[in-house]
Amino acid sequence: MQERPAILGGKPAFPELMDIVRPELPPLEKVEAGFREVLANGKITNNSRFVRAFELELAARTGTPTAVTANATLAIMLLLKGLGRRGDVVMPSFTFAATAHAARWSGFSVRFADIDPETWTLSPAAAEGACGPDTVAIMGVHVFGVPCDVDALADVAGRAGVPLLFDAAHAFGAAYRGRPVGGLGQGEVLSFHATKLFGVGEGGAVCTRDPGWLEAVRGGRNFGLEGSGDCVEAGLNAKMSELFAIIGLSVLETFTERLAKRRRIGALLRERVGKLPGITLQRIPDDRESTHQNFAVLVDPAAFGLTRDELSEAMKAENVMTRKYFHPPLHDMTCYRAEAAEADLAETDQVAERVLCFPIFSNMTDAELDTMVSALERIHADRTAVRARLSEGR
Ligand code: T4K
């Protein structure tokens, strides 16, 4: 173990920066044949053979028909467009900006509802309170890979008479009561961004059992074009490149092992970090399986002895990158201030004020994990001196 934290003059835990994620892309030989084929025949986009194969594989894994897109942001826009009428979309403020941006870009109003204080996912009671005559959909977010309280939200959506949708950008591979993410609402959106557990570079998908809705997404991602050359709607260009689909197919081959490794690392981190006073973990209810997309904790300054920001700074000196996903929450962002006035978002504020994400990736070694957590434990042990040093610098 290090003698003292780097912020107090000790040697940093890592000689080089440990990033918040370390994308695990397939080795060249796994994608080479596909890349060669595409580069030779020139069919590199416009929903060609590899995109279609990727869709079929995803549908088999999620048990739900799937349309892939250029990214999840466009996938949310296309899914919402398929609602057919404009109005309010009820969603959490504790999410990445893309969830709300996609709604606003497609002409919907955003209506924020509070989160559950333990799972940090959309609270069914708060969602119910936010529903009104103009509500057209409820969109939960499986934040950090923990599925929402799907059945309770489905009851709320049923009473409101609107579809239940999920931003499942963090959650391919997660499950709720044994049901895989992808088929949990009337529509779910996946992300294959490089930073995701299922990262291919850029990519997204819409999963829905509604054939008409799926066709609307497929048409909408290709300018709204029909075979005759007519545009039946003003569509987008939201097509995935064949190269990303080739990577996606390769990732899928070993995804089960990747997820198992990630869950083991997530469990080890929860076990050790969760023992520290003043640290609260995201609750993963017994009926849900998380992907551990992020390892996020809440830091209680009084009980831990340092604020979230002080801890982040001390970890930076150890060459460990931490991130404040999702702070500020959306209702505190300039472009959503108007929406903030309408809602009681006290739990969102509480969580966003204290949340800190630590590096987690499937190929993190046990030695790396131990070094990172040991550095955190040292910082906690020397918290009084760490705080004094940080306040000298201010
Ligand atoms: N809904 C939710 C709930 C989401 O979290 C997101 C995206 C979306 C929807 C929209 O999905 P997409 O439209 O992107 O498919 C990142 C990602 O860009 C974003 O996809 C993600 N959520 C969000 C939570 O995080 P940044 O600005 O934090 O990323 P950045 O560039 O700072 O990268 C973080 C770290 O990852 C870097 O320190 C280095 C590493 N990295 C990053 C990239 C891009 C790599 O090692 N390789 C890479 O290619 O937003």
XYZ file of C-alpha atoms and ligand atoms in Angstrom:
444
model
C 0.000 0.000 0.000
C 1.143 3.554 -0.687
C 2.503 5.414 2.325
C 0.534 8.595 1.826
C -1.870 10.036 -0.697
C -0.292 11.708 -3.740
C -2.035 14.965 -2.848
C 0.100 14.960 0.329
C 3.326 14.307 -1.569
C 3.189 10.502 -1.900
C 3.801 8.641 -5.154
C 0.690 8.600 -7.390
C -1.129 5.258 -7.410
C -0.728 5.016 -11.192
C 2.187 6.336 -13.280
C -0.261 7.317 -16.033
C -3.873 8.414 -15.993
C -6.429 5.653 -15.424
C -9.344 6.738 -17.600
C -12.964 6.401 -16.521
C -13.477 3.791 -19.255
C -11.181 1.628 -21.350
C -13.076 0.610 -24.474
C -12.642 -3.057 -25.336
C -12.697 -3.289 -29.104
C -12.170 -6.554 -30.982
C -8.687 -7.428 -32.241
C -8.146 -6.620 -35.924
C -8.203 -10.283 -36.990
C -11.776 -10.615 -35.711
C -13.092 -7.886 -38.007
C -10.569 -8.110 -40.826
C -12.589 -10.388 -43.141
C -15.688 -8.175 -42.858
C -13.703 -4.977 -43.308
C -11.951 -6.469 -46.375
C -15.288 -7.463 -47.896
C -16.841 -4.035 -47.368
C -13.786 -2.127 -48.531
C -13.623 -4.257 -51.656
C -17.311 -4.211 -52.625
C -17.939 -0.619 -51.545
C -21.209 -1.409 -49.714
C -20.231 0.545 -46.631
C -23.595 2.029 -45.607
C -27.353 2.252 -46.328
C -28.411 -0.746 -44.240
C -26.476 -3.385 -46.069
C -25.660 -6.967 -45.125
C -23.763 -6.434 -41.856
C -26.279 -3.953 -40.419
C -29.076 -6.400 -41.204
C -27.145 -9.268 -39.615
C -26.420 -7.123 -36.531
C -30.118 -6.307 -36.186
C -31.055 -9.966 -36.302
C -28.473 -10.866 -33.655
C -29.648 -8.054 -31.379
C -33.260 -9.108 -31.819
C -32.329 -12.675 -30.868
C -30.535 -11.452 -27.706
C -33.250 -9.062 -26.554
C -36.180 -11.142 -27.761
C -37.465 -7.983 -29.468
C -37.341 -6.813 -33.103
C -34.625 -4.189 -33.463
C -33.615 -1.414 -35.854
C -30.078 -0.074 -35.554
C -29.226 3.585 -35.962
C -26.206 5.873 -36.085
C -26.400 6.568 -32.335
C -28.834 6.437 -29.416
C -29.713 10.135 -29.565
C -31.137 9.738 -33.059
C -32.761 6.463 -31.986
C -34.703 8.279 -29.228
C -35.771 10.941 -31.732
C -37.015 8.308 -34.162
C -38.795 6.325 -31.452
C -40.606 9.415 -30.179
C -41.494 10.505 -33.710
C -43.370 7.226 -34.039
C -45.742 8.275 -31.238
C -47.637 10.134 -33.918
C -48.642 13.086 -31.763
C -46.651 15.753 -29.939
C -46.916 16.572 -26.243
C -45.020 16.080 -22.968
C -42.576 13.278 -22.362
C -42.132 12.503 -18.657
C -38.523 11.619 -17.859
C -35.910 11.941 -15.111
C -33.607 14.937 -14.888
C -30.876 12.611 -13.580
C -29.676 11.401 -16.983
C -27.366 12.361 -19.820
C -28.454 15.428 -21.792
C -29.209 13.305 -24.869
C -32.406 11.887 -23.339
C -34.029 15.313 -23.133
C -32.314 16.821 -26.162
C -33.722 14.073 -28.388
C -37.247 14.791 -27.167
C -36.909 18.514 -27.662
C -35.342 18.167 -31.119
C -38.294 16.105 -32.253
C -40.764 18.724 -31.077
C -41.788 17.287 -27.691
C -41.827 19.071 -24.349
C -39.743 17.660 -21.543
C -41.412 17.113 -18.187
C -38.997 16.142 -15.452
C -39.978 13.805 -12.626
C -37.937 12.875 -9.569
C -35.920 9.700 -9.039
C -36.040 6.996 -6.407
C -33.448 7.985 -3.757
C -31.925 4.482 -3.657
C -31.911 3.155 -7.236
C -31.636 6.653 -8.795
C -34.072 5.572 -11.533
C -37.380 7.291 -12.367
C -39.751 7.149 -9.377
C -43.126 5.667 -10.389
C -44.934 7.934 -7.902
C -43.170 11.030 -9.225
C -43.841 9.974 -12.826
C -47.515 9.610 -11.990
C -47.546 13.086 -10.462
C -45.916 14.530 -13.581
C -48.444 13.028 -15.999
C -51.075 15.417 -17.260
C -53.473 15.817 -20.168
C -50.619 16.641 -22.562
C -48.464 13.655 -21.637
C -47.767 11.404 -24.608
C -45.141 9.052 -23.152
C -43.147 8.140 -20.064
C -39.460 7.548 -20.643
C -37.477 5.864 -17.872
C -33.682 5.616 -17.939
C -31.924 2.449 -16.732
C -29.274 4.632 -15.175
C -25.740 3.168 -14.900
C -27.210 -0.153 -16.036
C -29.769 -0.673 -13.235
C -33.218 -1.302 -14.742
C -36.082 0.939 -13.682
C -39.013 -0.351 -11.618
C -40.581 -1.499 -14.877
C -43.831 -3.052 -13.625
C -44.674 -0.088 -11.388
C -43.965 2.329 -14.242
C -46.066 0.179 -16.592
C -48.994 0.559 -14.164
C -48.524 4.340 -14.154
C -48.301 4.450 -17.965
C -51.377 2.237 -18.217
C -53.386 4.560 -15.974
C -52.198 7.574 -17.975
C -52.985 5.797 -21.251
C -49.528 6.444 -22.724
C -46.667 4.191 -23.884
C -43.811 3.342 -21.536
C -40.423 3.820 -23.181
C -36.898 3.350 -21.896
C -33.600 4.995 -22.595
C -31.547 1.831 -22.184
C -28.281 3.405 -23.381
C -26.483 1.934 -20.333
C -28.277 -1.324 -20.128
C -27.855 -3.844 -22.953
C -27.401 -7.108 -21.030
C -29.364 -6.021 -17.947
C -32.579 -7.724 -16.875
C -35.717 -7.023 -14.847
C -37.454 -10.009 -13.227
C -35.614 -12.273 -15.678
C -36.748 -10.280 -18.721
C -33.913 -8.835 -20.815
C -33.594 -5.126 -21.485
C -34.835 -4.381 -24.999
C -38.313 -5.747 -24.457
C -39.252 -4.035 -21.190
C -41.438 -1.235 -22.499
C -43.240 -0.525 -25.744
C -39.922 0.783 -27.009
C -36.352 0.785 -25.727
C -33.235 2.507 -27.025
C -29.712 1.064 -26.841
C -26.379 2.844 -27.288
C -23.198 1.365 -28.702
C -21.072 4.448 -28.051
C -17.393 3.731 -27.422
C -17.830 4.456 -23.707
C -20.519 1.804 -23.251
C -20.069 -1.769 -22.080
C -21.309 -2.728 -25.542
C -19.161 -0.180 -27.347
C -18.524 -0.270 -31.074
C -17.689 3.423 -31.642
C -20.963 5.104 -32.564
C -24.289 3.335 -32.794
C -27.744 2.941 -31.324
C -30.869 0.865 -31.729
C -34.612 0.917 -31.214
C -36.207 -2.273 -29.903
C -39.977 -2.570 -30.173
C -42.521 -5.326 -30.684
C -44.823 -2.956 -32.551
C -44.216 -3.715 -36.268
C -45.609 -0.374 -37.441
C -43.424 1.552 -35.027
C -40.340 -0.427 -36.086
C -41.057 0.284 -39.746
C -41.494 3.983 -38.939
C -38.049 3.973 -37.304
C -36.534 2.146 -40.288
C -38.092 4.624 -42.718
C -37.242 7.630 -40.566
C -33.574 6.696 -40.308
C -33.340 6.736 -44.123
C -34.742 10.210 -44.932
C -38.332 8.884 -44.921
C -37.688 7.451 -48.381
C -39.864 4.773 -49.872
C -38.741 2.450 -52.651
C -40.456 4.604 -55.298
C -38.267 7.584 -54.420
C -41.093 9.365 -52.617
C -40.566 10.626 -49.068
C -43.537 9.713 -46.896
C -42.202 11.904 -44.080
C -39.363 14.333 -43.428
C -36.868 11.743 -42.191
C -33.336 11.813 -40.878
C -30.085 10.271 -41.918
C -29.579 7.993 -38.926
C -28.005 4.967 -40.581
C -25.230 2.941 -38.994
C -22.063 2.311 -40.975
C -21.336 -1.280 -42.009
C -17.942 -1.001 -40.302
C -19.577 -0.395 -36.905
C -22.002 -3.262 -37.549
C -19.034 -5.571 -38.216
C -17.488 -4.501 -34.901
C -20.869 -4.950 -33.195
C -21.237 -8.506 -34.492
C -17.787 -9.318 -33.208
C -18.483 -7.771 -29.764
C -21.643 -9.857 -29.513
C -19.666 -13.081 -29.932
C -17.957 -12.567 -26.589
C -20.463 -10.275 -24.895
C -21.629 -12.862 -22.366
C -18.097 -13.277 -21.007
C -17.543 -9.519 -21.082
C -20.682 -8.919 -19.053
C -19.714 -11.610 -16.534
C -16.292 -9.982 -16.071
C -17.898 -6.572 -15.664
C -20.314 -7.880 -13.064
C -17.488 -9.477 -11.104
C -15.524 -6.205 -11.110
C -18.650 -4.270 -10.183
C -19.316 -6.627 -7.276
C -15.713 -6.354 -6.015
C -15.824 -2.556 -6.174
C -19.168 -2.461 -4.377
C -17.874 -4.804 -1.687
C -14.733 -2.797 -0.901
C -15.740 0.798 -1.589
C -19.144 0.325 0.015
C -17.425 -0.385 3.354
C -16.054 3.146 3.626
C -17.997 5.452 5.949
C -19.997 8.106 4.132
C -20.094 6.168 0.848
C -23.508 5.056 -0.451
C -23.883 2.640 -3.363
C -26.646 2.629 -5.962
C -29.164 0.006 -4.842
C -29.581 -2.914 -7.228
C -32.873 -4.549 -6.176
C -32.910 -8.361 -6.024
C -35.263 -8.607 -9.007
C -32.853 -6.727 -11.304
C -29.492 -7.458 -12.933
C -27.271 -4.485 -13.699
C -24.664 -4.145 -16.435
C -22.460 -2.076 -14.087
C -22.029 0.380 -16.958
C -20.727 2.878 -14.393
C -19.497 2.531 -10.842
C -21.156 5.479 -9.132
C -21.240 6.285 -5.420
C -22.639 9.081 -3.299
C -20.171 10.875 -1.037
C -21.585 12.237 2.219
C -19.116 14.984 3.186
C -19.866 14.827 6.921
C -19.487 11.060 7.235
C -16.660 10.621 4.706
C -14.707 13.675 5.811
C -14.289 15.094 2.303
C -16.716 16.492 -0.219
C -17.302 14.727 -3.524
C -15.228 17.404 -5.281
C -12.366 17.147 -2.767
C -12.305 13.372 -3.221
C -12.294 13.796 -6.998
C -9.323 16.151 -6.765
C -7.405 13.810 -4.472
C -8.064 10.876 -6.851
C -6.839 13.015 -9.768
C -3.510 13.422 -7.985
C -3.386 9.589 -7.903
C -3.869 9.629 -11.704
C -7.379 8.222 -11.380
C -10.051 9.970 -13.460
C -13.442 10.347 -11.829
C -16.518 11.916 -13.429
C -19.648 13.557 -12.044
C -22.257 11.703 -14.095
C -24.882 13.287 -13.934
C -24.079 16.650 -12.424
C -25.451 19.152 -13.072
C -28.801 17.405 -13.459
C -30.661 18.491 -16.582
C -33.056 20.844 -14.807
C -30.018 22.897 -13.690
C -28.733 23.223 -17.251
C -29.307 26.529 -18.986
C -31.440 25.036 -21.740
C -33.848 23.274 -19.322
C -34.253 25.910 -16.585
C -37.820 26.630 -17.646
C -38.781 22.983 -17.105
C -37.199 23.022 -13.618
C -39.804 25.342 -12.171
C -42.571 22.808 -12.685
C -41.219 19.900 -10.678
C -40.152 18.804 -7.209
C -36.757 17.266 -7.906
C -35.395 17.111 -4.356
C -34.074 13.533 -4.621
C -32.440 14.311 -7.966
C -30.687 17.291 -6.377
C -29.527 15.184 -3.420
C -28.030 12.493 -5.646
C -26.543 14.818 -8.280
C -24.848 16.926 -5.580
C -22.960 13.931 -4.182
C -22.496 11.492 -7.069
C -19.054 10.449 -8.272
C -18.170 7.788 -10.847
C -14.948 5.808 -10.655
C -13.253 3.934 -13.493
C -14.780 0.580 -14.329
C -14.106 -1.583 -17.354
C -14.318 -5.271 -18.087
C -10.605 -5.633 -18.649
C -9.620 -3.948 -15.365
C -7.124 -6.264 -13.674
C -7.432 -7.268 -10.031
C -4.144 -5.422 -9.395
C -5.513 -2.222 -10.953
C -8.686 -2.519 -8.915
C -6.713 -3.049 -5.725
C -4.395 -0.109 -6.458
C -7.327 2.208 -7.152
C -9.327 1.220 -4.085
C -6.232 1.284 -1.854
C -5.596 4.867 -2.982
C -9.170 5.748 -2.095
C -8.819 4.102 1.319
C -5.598 6.031 1.990
C -7.270 9.298 1.050
C -10.068 8.502 3.467
C -7.622 7.553 6.225
C -5.769 10.883 5.761
C -8.933 12.906 5.092
C -8.161 15.669 7.599
C -4.735 16.380 6.111
C -6.106 16.019 2.568
C -8.799 18.585 3.270
C -6.263 20.951 4.843
C -3.961 20.615 1.797
C -6.791 21.227 -0.643
C -7.990 24.288 1.231
C -4.425 25.730 1.144
C -4.586 25.589 -2.660
C -7.882 27.470 -2.823
N -28.889 8.292 -23.010
C -28.004 8.143 -22.012
C -28.531 7.811 -20.639
C -26.640 8.287 -22.241
O -25.755 8.155 -21.234
C -26.202 8.600 -23.549
C -24.813 8.800 -23.831
C -27.173 8.706 -24.572
C -28.510 8.558 -24.254
C -26.801 9.010 -25.981
O -26.085 7.951 -26.552
P -25.264 8.180 -27.944
O -26.076 9.115 -28.780
O -23.901 8.734 -27.580
O -25.202 6.783 -28.532
C -20.050 10.293 -23.013
C -20.583 9.734 -24.301
O -20.228 10.537 -25.417
C -22.047 9.505 -24.303
O -22.311 8.528 -25.323
C -22.533 8.962 -22.978
N -23.944 8.788 -22.910
C -22.110 9.887 -21.862
C -22.578 9.408 -20.509
O -20.708 9.925 -21.834
P -18.581 12.315 -22.414
O -18.610 13.700 -22.903
O -18.521 12.093 -20.956
O -17.424 11.464 -23.141
P -15.878 11.725 -23.214
O -15.510 12.022 -24.622
O -15.451 12.667 -22.152
O -15.327 10.258 -22.895
C -15.232 9.752 -21.589
C -13.935 8.966 -21.480
O -13.998 7.827 -22.326
C -12.740 9.766 -21.920
O -12.049 10.176 -20.790
C -11.897 8.846 -22.754
C -12.749 7.618 -22.968
N -12.990 7.384 -24.398
C -13.930 8.155 -25.034
C -14.168 7.987 -26.378
C -15.193 8.830 -27.078
C -12.281 6.438 -25.080
O -11.414 5.771 -24.476
N -12.531 6.244 -26.399
C -13.431 6.983 -27.084
O -13.617 6.774 -28.316
O -19.889 11.660 -23.036
